[in-house]
Short mmCIF file of C-alpha atoms in Angstrom, two decimals:
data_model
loop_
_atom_site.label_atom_id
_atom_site.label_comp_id
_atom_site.label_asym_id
_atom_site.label_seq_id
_atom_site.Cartn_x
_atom_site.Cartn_y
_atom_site.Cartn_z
CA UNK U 1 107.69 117.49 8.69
CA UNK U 2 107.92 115.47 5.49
CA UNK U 3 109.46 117.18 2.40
CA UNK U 4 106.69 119.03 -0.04
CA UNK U 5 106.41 117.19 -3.09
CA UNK U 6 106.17 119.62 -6.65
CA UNK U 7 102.17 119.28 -6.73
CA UNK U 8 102.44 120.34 -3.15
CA UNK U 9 105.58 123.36 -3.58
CA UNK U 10 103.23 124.50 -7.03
CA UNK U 11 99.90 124.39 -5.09
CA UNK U 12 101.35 126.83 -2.10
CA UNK U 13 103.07 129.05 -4.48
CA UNK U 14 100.16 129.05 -7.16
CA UNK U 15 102.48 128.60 -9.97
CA UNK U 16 101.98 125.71 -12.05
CA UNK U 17 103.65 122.05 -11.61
CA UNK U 18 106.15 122.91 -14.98
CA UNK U 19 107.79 126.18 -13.56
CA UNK U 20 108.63 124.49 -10.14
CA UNK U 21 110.16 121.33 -12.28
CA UNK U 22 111.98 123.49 -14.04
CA UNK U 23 113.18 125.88 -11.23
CA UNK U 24 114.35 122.74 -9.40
CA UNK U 25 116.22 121.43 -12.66
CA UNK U 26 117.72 125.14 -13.34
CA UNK U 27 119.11 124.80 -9.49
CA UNK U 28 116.76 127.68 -8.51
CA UNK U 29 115.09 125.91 -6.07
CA UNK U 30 117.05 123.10 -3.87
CA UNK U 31 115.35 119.69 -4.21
CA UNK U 32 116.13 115.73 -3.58
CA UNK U 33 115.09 113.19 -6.82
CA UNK U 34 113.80 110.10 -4.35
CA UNK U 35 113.60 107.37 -7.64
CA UNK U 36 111.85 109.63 -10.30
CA UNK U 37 110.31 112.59 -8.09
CA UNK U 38 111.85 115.38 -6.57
CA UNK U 39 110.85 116.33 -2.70
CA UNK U 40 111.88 119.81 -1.41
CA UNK U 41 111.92 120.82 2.30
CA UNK U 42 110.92 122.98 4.09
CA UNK U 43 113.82 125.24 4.62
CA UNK U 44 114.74 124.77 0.81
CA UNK U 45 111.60 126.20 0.23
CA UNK U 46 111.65 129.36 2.72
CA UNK U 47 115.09 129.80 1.38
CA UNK U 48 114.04 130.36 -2.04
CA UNK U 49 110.70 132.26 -1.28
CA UNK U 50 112.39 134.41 1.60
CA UNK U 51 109.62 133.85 3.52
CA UNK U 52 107.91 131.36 6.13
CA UNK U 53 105.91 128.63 4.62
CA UNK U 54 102.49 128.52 6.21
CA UNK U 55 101.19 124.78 5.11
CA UNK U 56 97.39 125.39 3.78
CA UNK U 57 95.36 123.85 6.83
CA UNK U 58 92.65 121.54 6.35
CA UNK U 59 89.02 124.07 6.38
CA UNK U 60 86.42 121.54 7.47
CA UNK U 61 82.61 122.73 7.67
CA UNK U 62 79.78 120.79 8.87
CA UNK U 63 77.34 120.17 6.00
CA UNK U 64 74.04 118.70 6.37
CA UNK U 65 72.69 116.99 3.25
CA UNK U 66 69.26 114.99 3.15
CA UNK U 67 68.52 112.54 0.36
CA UNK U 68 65.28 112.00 -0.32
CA UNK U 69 62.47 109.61 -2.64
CA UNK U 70 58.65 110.36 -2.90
CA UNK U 71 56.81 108.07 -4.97
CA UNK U 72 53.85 108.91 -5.88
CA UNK U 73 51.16 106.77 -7.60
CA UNK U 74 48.07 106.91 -9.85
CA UNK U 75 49.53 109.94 -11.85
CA UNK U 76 49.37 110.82 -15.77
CA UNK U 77 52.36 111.76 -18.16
CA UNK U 78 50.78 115.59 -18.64
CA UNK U 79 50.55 116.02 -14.77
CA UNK U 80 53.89 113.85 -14.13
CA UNK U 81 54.95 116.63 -16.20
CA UNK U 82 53.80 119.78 -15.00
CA UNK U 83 54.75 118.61 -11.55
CA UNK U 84 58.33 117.62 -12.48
CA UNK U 85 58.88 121.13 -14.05
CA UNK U 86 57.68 122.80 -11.08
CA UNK U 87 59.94 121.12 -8.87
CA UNK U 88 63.08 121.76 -11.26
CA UNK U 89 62.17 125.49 -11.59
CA UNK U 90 62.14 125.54 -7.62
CA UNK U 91 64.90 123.67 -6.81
CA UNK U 92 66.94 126.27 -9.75
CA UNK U 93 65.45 129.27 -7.34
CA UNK U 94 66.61 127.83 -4.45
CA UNK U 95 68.90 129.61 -1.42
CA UNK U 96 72.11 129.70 -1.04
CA UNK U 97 72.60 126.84 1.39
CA UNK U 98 73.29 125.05 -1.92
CA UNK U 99 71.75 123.56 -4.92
CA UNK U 100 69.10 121.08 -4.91
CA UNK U 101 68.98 118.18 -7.33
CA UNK U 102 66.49 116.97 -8.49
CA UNK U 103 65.46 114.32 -10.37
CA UNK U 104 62.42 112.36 -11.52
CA UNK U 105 61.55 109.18 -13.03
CA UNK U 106 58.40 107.58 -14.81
CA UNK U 107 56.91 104.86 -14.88
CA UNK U 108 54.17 104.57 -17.38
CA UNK U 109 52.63 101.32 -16.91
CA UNK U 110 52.23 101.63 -13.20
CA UNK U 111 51.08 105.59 -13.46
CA UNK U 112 53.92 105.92 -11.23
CA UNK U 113 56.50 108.80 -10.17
CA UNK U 114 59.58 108.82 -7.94
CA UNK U 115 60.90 111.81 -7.01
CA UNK U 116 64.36 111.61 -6.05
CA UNK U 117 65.63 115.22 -4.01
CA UNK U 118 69.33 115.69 -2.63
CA UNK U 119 69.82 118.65 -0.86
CA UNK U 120 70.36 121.04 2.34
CA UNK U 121 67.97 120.25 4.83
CA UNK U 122 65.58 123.36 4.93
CA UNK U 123 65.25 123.30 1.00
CA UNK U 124 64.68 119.81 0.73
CA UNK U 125 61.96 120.78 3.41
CA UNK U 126 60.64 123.44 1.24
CA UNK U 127 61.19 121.38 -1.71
CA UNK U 128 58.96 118.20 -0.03
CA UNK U 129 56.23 120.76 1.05
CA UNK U 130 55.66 122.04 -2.41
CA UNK U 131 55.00 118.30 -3.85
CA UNK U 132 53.02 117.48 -1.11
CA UNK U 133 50.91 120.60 -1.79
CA UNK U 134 50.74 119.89 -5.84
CA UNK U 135 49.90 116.21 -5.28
CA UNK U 136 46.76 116.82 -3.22
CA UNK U 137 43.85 115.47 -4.69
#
């Protein structure tokens, strides 16, 4: 096992970087300077905590994400803009899964809108049904 570092030593203790500096430099806690850095071990570590280091482990958790962009032609600026609001408001509302962003862009000259969604997969699914219901003509 490679010696904890002080970012490493502060971020298992929850103190902050400055007290474990200076509890190595008052001799409190055993540590080896390697050029201008200080590495503690394991043992060094145990033997100043009086208890068994658990290492954090690594949480991993599978997250879908979907990026999506609808264009969507031949629209005005006043429905561009009741749309986009409706959209924003929805993806604010939105479950827990996580946050949806949103965001839209205008194109005046061509009466065009892209709508550009990032998000979970079922509230990007929600999030695609209401445009498709609000852009019905």
């Amino acid at each position: 096992m490679q010696p904890y570092s002080v970012e490493q030593v502060a971020n298992l203790l929850g103190l902050h970087v400055k007290t474990v500096r200076n509890y190595v430099r008052d001799g409190k806690l055993k540590a080896v300077r390697i050029g201008k850095q200080y590495r503690i071990t394991r043992e060094d570590l145990e033997a100043f905590t009086g208890q068994p280091v658990v290492p954090e482990t690594v949480r991993r958790h599978r997250a879908v994400e979907v990026s999506s962009v609808v264009q969507v032609d031949a629209i005005g600026r006043e429905q561009t803009d009741r749309l986009s609001n409706a959209l924003i408001a929805a993806a604010n509302s939105g479950s827990a899964e996580g946050k949806l962003r949103v965001e839209t862009i205008y194109d005046e000259v061509r009466a065009s809108l892209k709508i550009i969604v990032i998000g979970g997969v079922a509230d990007t699914a929600a999030l695609l049904a209401i445009v498709d219901a609000l852009t019905k003509e």
